[in-house]
Short mmCIF file of C-alpha atoms and ligand atoms in Angstrom, two decimals:
data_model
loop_
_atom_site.label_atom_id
_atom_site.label_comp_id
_atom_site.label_asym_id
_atom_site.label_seq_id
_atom_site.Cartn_x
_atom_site.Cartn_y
_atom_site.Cartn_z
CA UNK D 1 -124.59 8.61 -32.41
CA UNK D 2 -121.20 7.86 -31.74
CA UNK D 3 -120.55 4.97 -29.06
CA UNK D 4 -118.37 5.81 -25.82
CA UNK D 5 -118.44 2.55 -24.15
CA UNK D 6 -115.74 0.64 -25.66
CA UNK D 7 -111.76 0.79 -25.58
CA UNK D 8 -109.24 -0.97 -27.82
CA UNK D 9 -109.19 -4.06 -26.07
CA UNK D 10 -113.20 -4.47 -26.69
CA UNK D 11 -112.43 -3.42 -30.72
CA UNK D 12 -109.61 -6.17 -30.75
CA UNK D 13 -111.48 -8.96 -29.39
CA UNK D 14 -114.64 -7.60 -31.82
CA UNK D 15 -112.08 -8.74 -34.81
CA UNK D 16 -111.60 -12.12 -32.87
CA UNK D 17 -115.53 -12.66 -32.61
CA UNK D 18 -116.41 -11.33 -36.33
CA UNK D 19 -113.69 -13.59 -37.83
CA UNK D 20 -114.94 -16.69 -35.93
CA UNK D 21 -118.34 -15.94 -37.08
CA UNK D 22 -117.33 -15.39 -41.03
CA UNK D 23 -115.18 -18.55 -40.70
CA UNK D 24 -116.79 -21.10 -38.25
CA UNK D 25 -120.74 -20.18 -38.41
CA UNK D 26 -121.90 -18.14 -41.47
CA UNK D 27 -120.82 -20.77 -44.00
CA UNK D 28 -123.28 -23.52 -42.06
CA UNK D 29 -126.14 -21.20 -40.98
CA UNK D 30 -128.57 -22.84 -43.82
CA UNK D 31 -127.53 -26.58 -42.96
CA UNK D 32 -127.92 -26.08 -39.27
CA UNK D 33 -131.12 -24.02 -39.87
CA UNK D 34 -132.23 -27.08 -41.60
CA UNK D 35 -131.21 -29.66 -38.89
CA UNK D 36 -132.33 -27.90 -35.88
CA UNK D 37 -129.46 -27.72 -34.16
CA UNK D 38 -125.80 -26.62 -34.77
CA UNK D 39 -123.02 -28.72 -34.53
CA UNK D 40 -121.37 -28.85 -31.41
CA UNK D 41 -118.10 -28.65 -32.53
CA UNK D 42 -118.51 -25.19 -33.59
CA UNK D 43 -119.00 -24.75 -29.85
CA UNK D 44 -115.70 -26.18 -29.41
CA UNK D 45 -113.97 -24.31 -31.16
CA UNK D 46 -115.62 -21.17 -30.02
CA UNK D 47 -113.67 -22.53 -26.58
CA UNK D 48 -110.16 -22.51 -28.68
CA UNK D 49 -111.13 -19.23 -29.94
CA UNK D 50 -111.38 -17.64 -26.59
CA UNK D 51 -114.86 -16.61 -26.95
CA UNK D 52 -116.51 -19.02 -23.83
CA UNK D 53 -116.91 -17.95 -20.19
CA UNK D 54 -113.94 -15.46 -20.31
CA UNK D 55 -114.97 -14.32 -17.04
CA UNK D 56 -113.85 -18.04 -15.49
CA UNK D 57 -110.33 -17.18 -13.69
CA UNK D 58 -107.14 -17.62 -15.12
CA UNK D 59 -105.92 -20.27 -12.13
CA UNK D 60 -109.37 -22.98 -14.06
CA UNK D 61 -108.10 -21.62 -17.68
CA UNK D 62 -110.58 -18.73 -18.00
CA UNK D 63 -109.29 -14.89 -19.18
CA UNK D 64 -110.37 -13.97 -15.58
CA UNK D 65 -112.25 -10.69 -17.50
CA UNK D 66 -115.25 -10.30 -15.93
CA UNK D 67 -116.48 -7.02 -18.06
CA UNK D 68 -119.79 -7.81 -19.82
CA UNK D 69 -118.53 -5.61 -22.49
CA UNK D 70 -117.02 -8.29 -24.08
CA UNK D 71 -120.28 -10.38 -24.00
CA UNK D 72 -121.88 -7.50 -25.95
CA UNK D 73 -119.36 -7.42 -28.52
CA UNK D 74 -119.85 -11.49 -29.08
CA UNK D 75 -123.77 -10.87 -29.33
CA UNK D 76 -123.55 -7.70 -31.30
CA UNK D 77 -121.03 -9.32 -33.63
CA UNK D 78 -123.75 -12.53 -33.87
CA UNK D 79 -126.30 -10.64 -34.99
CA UNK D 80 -124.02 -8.39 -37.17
CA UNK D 81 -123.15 -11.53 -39.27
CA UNK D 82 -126.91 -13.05 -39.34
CA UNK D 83 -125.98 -15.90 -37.20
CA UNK D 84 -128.82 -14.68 -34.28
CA UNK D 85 -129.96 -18.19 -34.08
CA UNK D 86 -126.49 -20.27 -34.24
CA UNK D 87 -124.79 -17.83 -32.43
CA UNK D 88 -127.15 -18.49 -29.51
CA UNK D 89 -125.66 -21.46 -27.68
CA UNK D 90 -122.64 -19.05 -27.08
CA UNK D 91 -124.34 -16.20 -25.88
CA UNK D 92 -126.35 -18.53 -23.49
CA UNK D 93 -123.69 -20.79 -22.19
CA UNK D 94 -121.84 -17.26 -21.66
CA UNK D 95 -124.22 -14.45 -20.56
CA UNK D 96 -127.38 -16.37 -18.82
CA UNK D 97 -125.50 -19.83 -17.58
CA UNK D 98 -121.95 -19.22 -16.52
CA UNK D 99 -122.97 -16.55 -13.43
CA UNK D 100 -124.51 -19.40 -11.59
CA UNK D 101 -121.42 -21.20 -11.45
CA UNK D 102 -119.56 -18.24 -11.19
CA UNK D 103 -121.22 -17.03 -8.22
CA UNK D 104 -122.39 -20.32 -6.55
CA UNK D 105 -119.60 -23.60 -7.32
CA UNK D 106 -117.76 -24.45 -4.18
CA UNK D 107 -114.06 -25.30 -5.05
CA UNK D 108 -114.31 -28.54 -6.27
CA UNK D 109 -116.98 -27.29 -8.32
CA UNK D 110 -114.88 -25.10 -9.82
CA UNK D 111 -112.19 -27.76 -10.60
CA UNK D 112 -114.84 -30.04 -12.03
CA UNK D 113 -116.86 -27.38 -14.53
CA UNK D 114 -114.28 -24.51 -15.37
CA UNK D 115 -112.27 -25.97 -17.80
CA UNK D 116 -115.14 -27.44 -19.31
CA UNK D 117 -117.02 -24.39 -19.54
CA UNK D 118 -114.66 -22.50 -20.97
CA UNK D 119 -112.74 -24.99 -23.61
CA UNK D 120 -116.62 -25.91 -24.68
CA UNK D 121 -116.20 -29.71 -23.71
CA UNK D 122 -119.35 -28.70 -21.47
CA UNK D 123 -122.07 -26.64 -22.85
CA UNK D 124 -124.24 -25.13 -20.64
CA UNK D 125 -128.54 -24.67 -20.57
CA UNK D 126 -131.02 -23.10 -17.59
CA UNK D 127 -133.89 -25.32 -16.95
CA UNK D 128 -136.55 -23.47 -15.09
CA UNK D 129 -139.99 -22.91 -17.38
CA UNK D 130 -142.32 -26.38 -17.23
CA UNK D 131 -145.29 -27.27 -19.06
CA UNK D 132 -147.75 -26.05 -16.89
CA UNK D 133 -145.04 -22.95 -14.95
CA UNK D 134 -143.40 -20.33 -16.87
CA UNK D 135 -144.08 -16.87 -15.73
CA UNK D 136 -145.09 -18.22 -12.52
CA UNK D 137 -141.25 -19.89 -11.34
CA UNK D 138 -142.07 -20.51 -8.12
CA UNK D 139 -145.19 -22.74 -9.53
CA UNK D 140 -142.92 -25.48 -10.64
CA UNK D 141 -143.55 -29.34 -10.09
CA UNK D 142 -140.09 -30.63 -10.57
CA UNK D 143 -139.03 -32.42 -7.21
CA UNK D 144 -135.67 -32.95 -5.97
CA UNK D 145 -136.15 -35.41 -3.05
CA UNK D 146 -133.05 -35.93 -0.40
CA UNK D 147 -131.89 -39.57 -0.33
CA UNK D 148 -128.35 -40.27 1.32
CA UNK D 149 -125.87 -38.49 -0.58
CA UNK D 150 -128.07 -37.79 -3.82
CA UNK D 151 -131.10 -36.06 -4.30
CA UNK D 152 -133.91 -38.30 -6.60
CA UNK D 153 -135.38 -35.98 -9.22
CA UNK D 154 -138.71 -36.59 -10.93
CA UNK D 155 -140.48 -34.08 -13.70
CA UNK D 156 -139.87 -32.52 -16.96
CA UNK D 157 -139.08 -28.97 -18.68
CA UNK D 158 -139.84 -27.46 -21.54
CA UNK D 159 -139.00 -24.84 -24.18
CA UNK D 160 -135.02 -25.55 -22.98
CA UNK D 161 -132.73 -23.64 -25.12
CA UNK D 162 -129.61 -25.74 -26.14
CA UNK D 163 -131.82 -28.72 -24.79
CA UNK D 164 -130.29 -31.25 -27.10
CA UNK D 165 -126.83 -30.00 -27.15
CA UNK D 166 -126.17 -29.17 -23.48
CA UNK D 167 -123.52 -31.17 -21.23
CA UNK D 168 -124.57 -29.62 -17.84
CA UNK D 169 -128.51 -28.38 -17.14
CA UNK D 170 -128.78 -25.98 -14.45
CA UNK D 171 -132.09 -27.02 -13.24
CA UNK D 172 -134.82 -25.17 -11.13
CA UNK D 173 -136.04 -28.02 -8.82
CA UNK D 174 -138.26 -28.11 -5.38
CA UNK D 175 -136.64 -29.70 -2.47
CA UNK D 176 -139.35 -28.98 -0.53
CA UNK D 177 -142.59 -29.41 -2.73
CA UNK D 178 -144.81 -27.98 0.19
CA UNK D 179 -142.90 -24.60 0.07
CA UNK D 180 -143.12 -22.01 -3.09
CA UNK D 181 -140.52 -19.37 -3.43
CA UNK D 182 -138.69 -21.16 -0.40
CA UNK D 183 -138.69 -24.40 -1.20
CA UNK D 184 -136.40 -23.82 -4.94
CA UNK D 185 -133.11 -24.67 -5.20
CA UNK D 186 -130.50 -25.36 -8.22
CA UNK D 187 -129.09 -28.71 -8.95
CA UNK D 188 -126.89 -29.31 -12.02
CA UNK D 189 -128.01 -32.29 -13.98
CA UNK D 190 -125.70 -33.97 -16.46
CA UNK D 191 -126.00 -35.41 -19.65
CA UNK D 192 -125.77 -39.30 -19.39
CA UNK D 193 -127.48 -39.67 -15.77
CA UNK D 194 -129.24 -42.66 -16.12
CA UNK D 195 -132.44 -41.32 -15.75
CA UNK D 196 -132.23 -37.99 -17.56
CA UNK D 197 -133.75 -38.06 -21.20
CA UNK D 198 -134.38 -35.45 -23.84
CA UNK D 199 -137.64 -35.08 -25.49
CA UNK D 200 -138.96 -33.37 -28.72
CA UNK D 201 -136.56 -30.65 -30.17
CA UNK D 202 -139.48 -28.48 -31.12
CA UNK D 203 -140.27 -26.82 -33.86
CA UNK D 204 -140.98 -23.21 -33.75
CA UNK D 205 -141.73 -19.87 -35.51
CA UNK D 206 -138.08 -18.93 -35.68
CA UNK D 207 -134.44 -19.68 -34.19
CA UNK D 208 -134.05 -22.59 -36.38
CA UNK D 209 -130.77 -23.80 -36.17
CA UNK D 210 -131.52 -22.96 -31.98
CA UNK D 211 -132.36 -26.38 -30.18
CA UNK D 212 -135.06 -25.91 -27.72
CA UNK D 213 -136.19 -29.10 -25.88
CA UNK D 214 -138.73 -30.50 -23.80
CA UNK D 215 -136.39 -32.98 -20.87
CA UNK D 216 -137.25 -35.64 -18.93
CA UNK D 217 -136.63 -36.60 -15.47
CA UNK D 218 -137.04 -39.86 -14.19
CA UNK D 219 -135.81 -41.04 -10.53
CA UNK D 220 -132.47 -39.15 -11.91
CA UNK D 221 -130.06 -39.92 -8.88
CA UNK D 222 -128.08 -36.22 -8.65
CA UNK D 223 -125.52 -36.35 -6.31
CA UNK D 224 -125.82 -33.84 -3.54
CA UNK D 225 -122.62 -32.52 -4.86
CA UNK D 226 -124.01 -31.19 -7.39
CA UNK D 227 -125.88 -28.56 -5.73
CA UNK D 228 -124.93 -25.15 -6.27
CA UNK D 229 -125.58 -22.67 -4.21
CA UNK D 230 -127.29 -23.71 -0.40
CA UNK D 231 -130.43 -26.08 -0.26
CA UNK D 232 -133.63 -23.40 -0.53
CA UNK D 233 -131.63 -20.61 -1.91
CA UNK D 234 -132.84 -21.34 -5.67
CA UNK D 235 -135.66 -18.84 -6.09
CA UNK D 236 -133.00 -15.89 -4.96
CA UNK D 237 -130.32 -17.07 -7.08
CA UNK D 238 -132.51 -17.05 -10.00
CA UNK D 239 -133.71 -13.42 -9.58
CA UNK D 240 -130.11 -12.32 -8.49
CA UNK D 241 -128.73 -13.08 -11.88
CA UNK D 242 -131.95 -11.76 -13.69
CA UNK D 243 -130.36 -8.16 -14.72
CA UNK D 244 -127.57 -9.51 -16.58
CA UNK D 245 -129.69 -12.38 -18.18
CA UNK D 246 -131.99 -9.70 -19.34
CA UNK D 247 -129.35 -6.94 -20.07
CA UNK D 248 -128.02 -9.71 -22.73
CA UNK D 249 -131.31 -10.01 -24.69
CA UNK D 250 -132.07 -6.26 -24.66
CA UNK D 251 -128.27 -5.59 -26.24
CA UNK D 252 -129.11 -8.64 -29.04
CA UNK D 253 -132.56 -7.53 -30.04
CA UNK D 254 -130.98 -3.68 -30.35
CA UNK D 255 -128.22 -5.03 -32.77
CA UNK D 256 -130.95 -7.24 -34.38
CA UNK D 257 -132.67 -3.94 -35.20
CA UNK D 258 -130.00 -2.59 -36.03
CA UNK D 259 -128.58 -4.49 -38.37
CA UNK D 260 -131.79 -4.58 -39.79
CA UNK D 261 -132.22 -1.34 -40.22
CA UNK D 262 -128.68 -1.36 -42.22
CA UNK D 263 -129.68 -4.05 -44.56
CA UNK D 264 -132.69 -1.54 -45.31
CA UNK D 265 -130.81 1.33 -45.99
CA UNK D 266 -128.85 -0.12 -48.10
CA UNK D 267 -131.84 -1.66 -50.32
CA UNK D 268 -134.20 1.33 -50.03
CA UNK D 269 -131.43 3.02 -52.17
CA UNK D 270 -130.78 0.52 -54.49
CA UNK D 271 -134.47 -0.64 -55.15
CA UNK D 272 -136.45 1.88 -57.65
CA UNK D 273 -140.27 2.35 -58.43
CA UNK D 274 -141.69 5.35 -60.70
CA UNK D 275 -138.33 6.15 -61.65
CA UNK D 276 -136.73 6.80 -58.43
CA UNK D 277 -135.60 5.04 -55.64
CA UNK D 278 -137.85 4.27 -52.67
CA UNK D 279 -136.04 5.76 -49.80
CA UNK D 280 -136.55 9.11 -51.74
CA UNK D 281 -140.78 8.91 -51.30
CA UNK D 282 -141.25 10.75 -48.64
CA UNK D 283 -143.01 8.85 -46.38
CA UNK D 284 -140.03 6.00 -46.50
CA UNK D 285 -138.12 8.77 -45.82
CA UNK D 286 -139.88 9.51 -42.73
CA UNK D 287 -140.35 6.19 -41.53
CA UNK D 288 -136.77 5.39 -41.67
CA UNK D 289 -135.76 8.87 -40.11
CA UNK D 290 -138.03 7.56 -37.30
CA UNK D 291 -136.56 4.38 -37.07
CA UNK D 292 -132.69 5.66 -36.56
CA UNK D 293 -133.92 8.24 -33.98
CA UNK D 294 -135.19 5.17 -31.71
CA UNK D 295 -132.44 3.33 -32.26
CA UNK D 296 -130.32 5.74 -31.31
CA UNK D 297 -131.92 6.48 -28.02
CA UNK D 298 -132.45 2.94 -27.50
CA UNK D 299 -128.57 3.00 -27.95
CA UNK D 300 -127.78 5.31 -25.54
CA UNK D 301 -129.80 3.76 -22.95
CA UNK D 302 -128.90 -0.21 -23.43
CA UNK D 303 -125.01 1.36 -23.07
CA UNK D 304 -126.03 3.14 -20.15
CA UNK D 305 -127.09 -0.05 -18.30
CA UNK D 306 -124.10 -2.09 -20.01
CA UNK D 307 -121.74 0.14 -17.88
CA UNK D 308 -124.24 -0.50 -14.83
CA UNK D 309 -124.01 -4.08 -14.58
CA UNK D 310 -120.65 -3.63 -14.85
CA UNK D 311 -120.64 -1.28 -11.81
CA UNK D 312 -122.74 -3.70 -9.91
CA UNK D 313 -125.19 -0.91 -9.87
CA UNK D 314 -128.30 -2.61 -12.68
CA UNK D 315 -131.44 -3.03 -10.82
CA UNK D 316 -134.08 -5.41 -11.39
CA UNK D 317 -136.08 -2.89 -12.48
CA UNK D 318 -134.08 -1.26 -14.55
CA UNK D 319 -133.25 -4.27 -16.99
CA UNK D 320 -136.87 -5.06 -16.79
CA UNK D 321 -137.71 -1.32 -18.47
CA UNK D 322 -134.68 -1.74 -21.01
CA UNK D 323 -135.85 -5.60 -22.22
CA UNK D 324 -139.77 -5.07 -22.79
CA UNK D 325 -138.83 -1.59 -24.68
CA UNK D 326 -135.86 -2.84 -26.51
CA UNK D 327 -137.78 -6.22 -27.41
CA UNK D 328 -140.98 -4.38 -28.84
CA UNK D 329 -138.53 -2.05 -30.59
CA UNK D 330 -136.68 -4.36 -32.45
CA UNK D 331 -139.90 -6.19 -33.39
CA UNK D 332 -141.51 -2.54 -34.58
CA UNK D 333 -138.66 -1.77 -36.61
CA UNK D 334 -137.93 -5.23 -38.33
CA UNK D 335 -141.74 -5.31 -39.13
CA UNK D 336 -141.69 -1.89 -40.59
CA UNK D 337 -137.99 -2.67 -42.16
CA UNK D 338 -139.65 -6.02 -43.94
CA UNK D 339 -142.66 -3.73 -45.28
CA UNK D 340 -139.68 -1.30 -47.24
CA UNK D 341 -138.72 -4.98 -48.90
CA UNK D 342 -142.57 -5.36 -50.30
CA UNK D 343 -143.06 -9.15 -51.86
CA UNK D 344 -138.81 -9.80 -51.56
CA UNK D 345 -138.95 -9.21 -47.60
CA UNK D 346 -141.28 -12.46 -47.55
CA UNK D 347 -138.98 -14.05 -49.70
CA UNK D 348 -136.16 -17.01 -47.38
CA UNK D 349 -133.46 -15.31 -49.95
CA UNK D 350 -133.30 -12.09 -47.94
CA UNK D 351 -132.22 -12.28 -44.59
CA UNK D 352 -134.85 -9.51 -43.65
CA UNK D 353 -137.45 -12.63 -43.29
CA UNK D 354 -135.40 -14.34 -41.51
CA UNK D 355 -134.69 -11.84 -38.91
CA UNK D 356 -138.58 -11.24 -38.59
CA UNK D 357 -139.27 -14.61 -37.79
CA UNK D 358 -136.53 -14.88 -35.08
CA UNK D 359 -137.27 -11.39 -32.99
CA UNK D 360 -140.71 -12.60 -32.30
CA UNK D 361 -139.55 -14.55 -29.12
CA UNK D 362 -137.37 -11.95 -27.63
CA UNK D 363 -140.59 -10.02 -26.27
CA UNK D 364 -141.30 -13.77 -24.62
CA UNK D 365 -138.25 -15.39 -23.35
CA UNK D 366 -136.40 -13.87 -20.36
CA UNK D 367 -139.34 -12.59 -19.13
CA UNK D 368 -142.46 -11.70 -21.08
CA UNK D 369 -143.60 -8.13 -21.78
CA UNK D 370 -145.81 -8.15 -19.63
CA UNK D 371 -144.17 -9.45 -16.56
CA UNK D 372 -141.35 -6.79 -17.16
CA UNK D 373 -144.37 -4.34 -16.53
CA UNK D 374 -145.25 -5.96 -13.25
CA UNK D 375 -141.86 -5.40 -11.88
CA UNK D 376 -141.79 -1.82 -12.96
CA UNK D 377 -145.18 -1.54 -11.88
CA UNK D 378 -144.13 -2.61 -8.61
CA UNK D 379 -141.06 -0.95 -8.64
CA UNK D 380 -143.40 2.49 -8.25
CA UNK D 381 -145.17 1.25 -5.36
CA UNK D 382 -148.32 -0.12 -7.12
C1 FAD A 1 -137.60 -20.19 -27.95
C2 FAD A 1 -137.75 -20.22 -26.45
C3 FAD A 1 -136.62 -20.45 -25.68
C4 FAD A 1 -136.74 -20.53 -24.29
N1 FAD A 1 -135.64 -20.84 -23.52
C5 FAD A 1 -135.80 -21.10 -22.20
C6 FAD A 1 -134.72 -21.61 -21.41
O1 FAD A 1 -133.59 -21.77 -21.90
N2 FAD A 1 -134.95 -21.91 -20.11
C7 FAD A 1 -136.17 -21.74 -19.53
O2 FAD A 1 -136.31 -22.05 -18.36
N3 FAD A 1 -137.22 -21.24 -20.25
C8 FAD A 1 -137.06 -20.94 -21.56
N4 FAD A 1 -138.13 -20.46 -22.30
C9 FAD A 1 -139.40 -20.28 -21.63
C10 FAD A 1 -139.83 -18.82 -21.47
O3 FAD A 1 -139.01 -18.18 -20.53
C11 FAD A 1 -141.31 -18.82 -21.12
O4 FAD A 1 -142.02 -19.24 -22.28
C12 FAD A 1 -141.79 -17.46 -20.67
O5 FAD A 1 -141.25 -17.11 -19.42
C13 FAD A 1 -143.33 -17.41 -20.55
O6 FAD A 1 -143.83 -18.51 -19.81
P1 FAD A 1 -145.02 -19.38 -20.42
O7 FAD A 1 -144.65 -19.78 -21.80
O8 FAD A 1 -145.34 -20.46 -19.46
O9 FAD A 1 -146.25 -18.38 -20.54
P2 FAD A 1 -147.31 -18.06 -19.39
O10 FAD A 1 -146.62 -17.80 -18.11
O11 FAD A 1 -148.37 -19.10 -19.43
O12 FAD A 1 -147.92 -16.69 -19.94
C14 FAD A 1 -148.91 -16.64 -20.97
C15 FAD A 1 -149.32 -15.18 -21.14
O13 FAD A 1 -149.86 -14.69 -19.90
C16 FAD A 1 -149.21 -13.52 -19.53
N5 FAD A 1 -149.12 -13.43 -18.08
C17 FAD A 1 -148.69 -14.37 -17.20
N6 FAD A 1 -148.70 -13.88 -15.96
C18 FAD A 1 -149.15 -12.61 -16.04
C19 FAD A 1 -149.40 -11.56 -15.08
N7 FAD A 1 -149.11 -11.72 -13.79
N8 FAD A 1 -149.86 -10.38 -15.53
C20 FAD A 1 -150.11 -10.18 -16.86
N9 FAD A 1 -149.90 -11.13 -17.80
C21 FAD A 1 -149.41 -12.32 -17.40
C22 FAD A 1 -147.82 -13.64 -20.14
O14 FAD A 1 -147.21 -12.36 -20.26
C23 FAD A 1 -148.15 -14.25 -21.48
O15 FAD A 1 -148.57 -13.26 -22.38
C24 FAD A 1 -138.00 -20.33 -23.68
C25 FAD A 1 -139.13 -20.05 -24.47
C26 FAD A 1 -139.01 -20.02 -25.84
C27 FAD A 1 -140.25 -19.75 -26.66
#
């Protein structure tokens, strides 16, 4: 199916985001897959290369673009070059992070964290999920308790992505620990406060080169300045920016599967057995036919909803349907694409086993499956 939703600016800045990627990241994927984290200069540099918080305006040295196009093309371009998992602290900082402070930094906010944010001297994370709270937000234990002109913090986070790397935490905390839903708010917590440590970077399935970290609060003295957004208001902030946080991992895990899907074509040709090549058995044949008709639907609908959000017009519920559908998709198709590989699609060499290991999350993170089902659920009156 042939894609309607981009213009020639979106296909110039794809060029900008592809080079970067072939230069800066797909030459260190392995050693950063290896070390857990990617170097942060890459980040930096990502900054120089225009590709950080180009919605930031011009006037704190942002494009001033606020079209979430362009955010697609950086994920789709990620995921294009196999660089899912390096790519990440980019499409984080860019697509999940930056709306808070878009939408919530008071002036000298702005002046403090724009230029930051979008040169990459300050990489961005979202600390909500704790040990014992994930699905269940408004269940956190984090306190954030008003003393003077600072708020004392006290608690810990986990699963943190870019929870090593990070410069500035946007972190769920409860100002009023009686309270659920109402007692949330958002306080930015930076590295260096004394008092503010980072724990384990864990180890996981997939998303190697990805830091995810457990962090540590401890009497962390946050200056009431650092607030965003008013005192209480943190629960609706959170689910305000939940379409567009969502809408971001539905359009990666689509161009995961896609890509996927390419990589298969390509070796279902090549790769022979009784004297012909595999894609001509018929029930590859099949299976793959299958596979491109979902994709393209899926296609059709994730651009649907990209031009949505950028009308203002993506409900809740509608990125919740897109993300659990477009998450179990990509993880039906890379399962079935890794299957076409037989023994080599277990193999580290191809990047088919990578790419298995690293959609797992995406029907977790953001929102699992199942609580995208509640919402719908709800959504219909039930
Ligand atoms: C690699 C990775 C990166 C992450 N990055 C971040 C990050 O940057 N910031 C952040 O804040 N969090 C992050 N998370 C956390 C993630 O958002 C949570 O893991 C997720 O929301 C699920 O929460 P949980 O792990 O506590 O599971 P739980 O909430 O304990 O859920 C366990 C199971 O119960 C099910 N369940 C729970 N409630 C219901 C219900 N009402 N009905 C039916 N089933 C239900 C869930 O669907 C799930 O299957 C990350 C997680 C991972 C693995």
């Amino acid at each position: 199916m042939k894609r309607t939703i981009f213009e020639s600016d979106h296909e110039l800045f794809r060029e900008t985001a592809r080079e970067f990627i072939r230069r800066e990241i797909a030459p260190n994927v392995t050693e950063w897959e290896s070390a857990g984290r990617v170097d942060k200069e890459m980040f930096r540099r990502a900054g120089s290369a225009g590709l950080l918080a180009m919605a930031v305006p011009e006037e704190h040295g942002g494009a001033g673009v606020s079209d979430f196009r362009f955010n697609v093309v950086i994920v789709e371009e990620m995921m294009a070059g196999d660089a899912f998992a390096s790519g990440m602290c980019i499409t984080l900082h860019n697509d999940v992070v930056l709306p808070y402070f878009l939408e919530l930094c008071s002036e000298e906010q702005k002046g403090r964290w724009y230029p930051g944010l979008v040169s990459g001297e300050l990489m961005g994370a979202i600390a909500m999920t704790e040990p014992g709270a994930g699905s269940d937000l408004a269940g956190i234990k984090t306190t954030a308790i008003r003393d003077g002109d600072s708020y004392v913090v006290n608690g810990s986070k986990t699963f943190i992505t870019n929870g090593i790397n990070s410069d500035l935490v946007v972190t769920a905390v409860k100002t009023d620990p009686e309270q659920r839903h109402a007692g949330m708010s958002l306080l930015v917590i930076e590295d260096g406060m004394p008092g503010f440590s980072r724990g384990r970077n864990l180890e996981k399935i997939g998303l190697h080169a990805q830091d995810t970290a457990e962090l540590f609060f401890d009497d962390v003295r946050v200056p009431v300045d650092n607030l965003l957004g008013e005192e209480g208001s943190g629960f609706v902030h959170l689910v305000s920016n939940l379409p567009q946080e969502r809408l971001s991992l539905t359009a990666g895990s689509l161009a995961h599967a896609q890509v996927a899907f390419g990589w298969t074509l390509d070796y279902i040709k090549e790769r022979r057995a009784f004297g012909q090549p595999i894609g001509s058995f018929q029930t590859v044949k099949h299976a793959m036919a299958e596979m491109r008709t979902e994709l393209d639907i899926a296609q059709s609908y994730v651009d649907a909803q990209i031009l949505a959000l950028n009308a203002g017009e993506l409900s809740a519920e509608e990125a919740a349907k897109a993300k659990w559908w477009v998450t179990e998709l990509e993880n039906r198709v890379i399962s079935r694409c890794l299957q076409l590989f037989g023994g080599w699609g277990y193999m580290e060499e191809y990047p088919i086993a990578r790419a298995f290991r690293d959609a797992r999350v995406q029907t977790i993170y953001g929102g699992t499956t199942e609580i995208m089902k509640e919402i719908v659920g709800r959504s219909l009156g039930l």
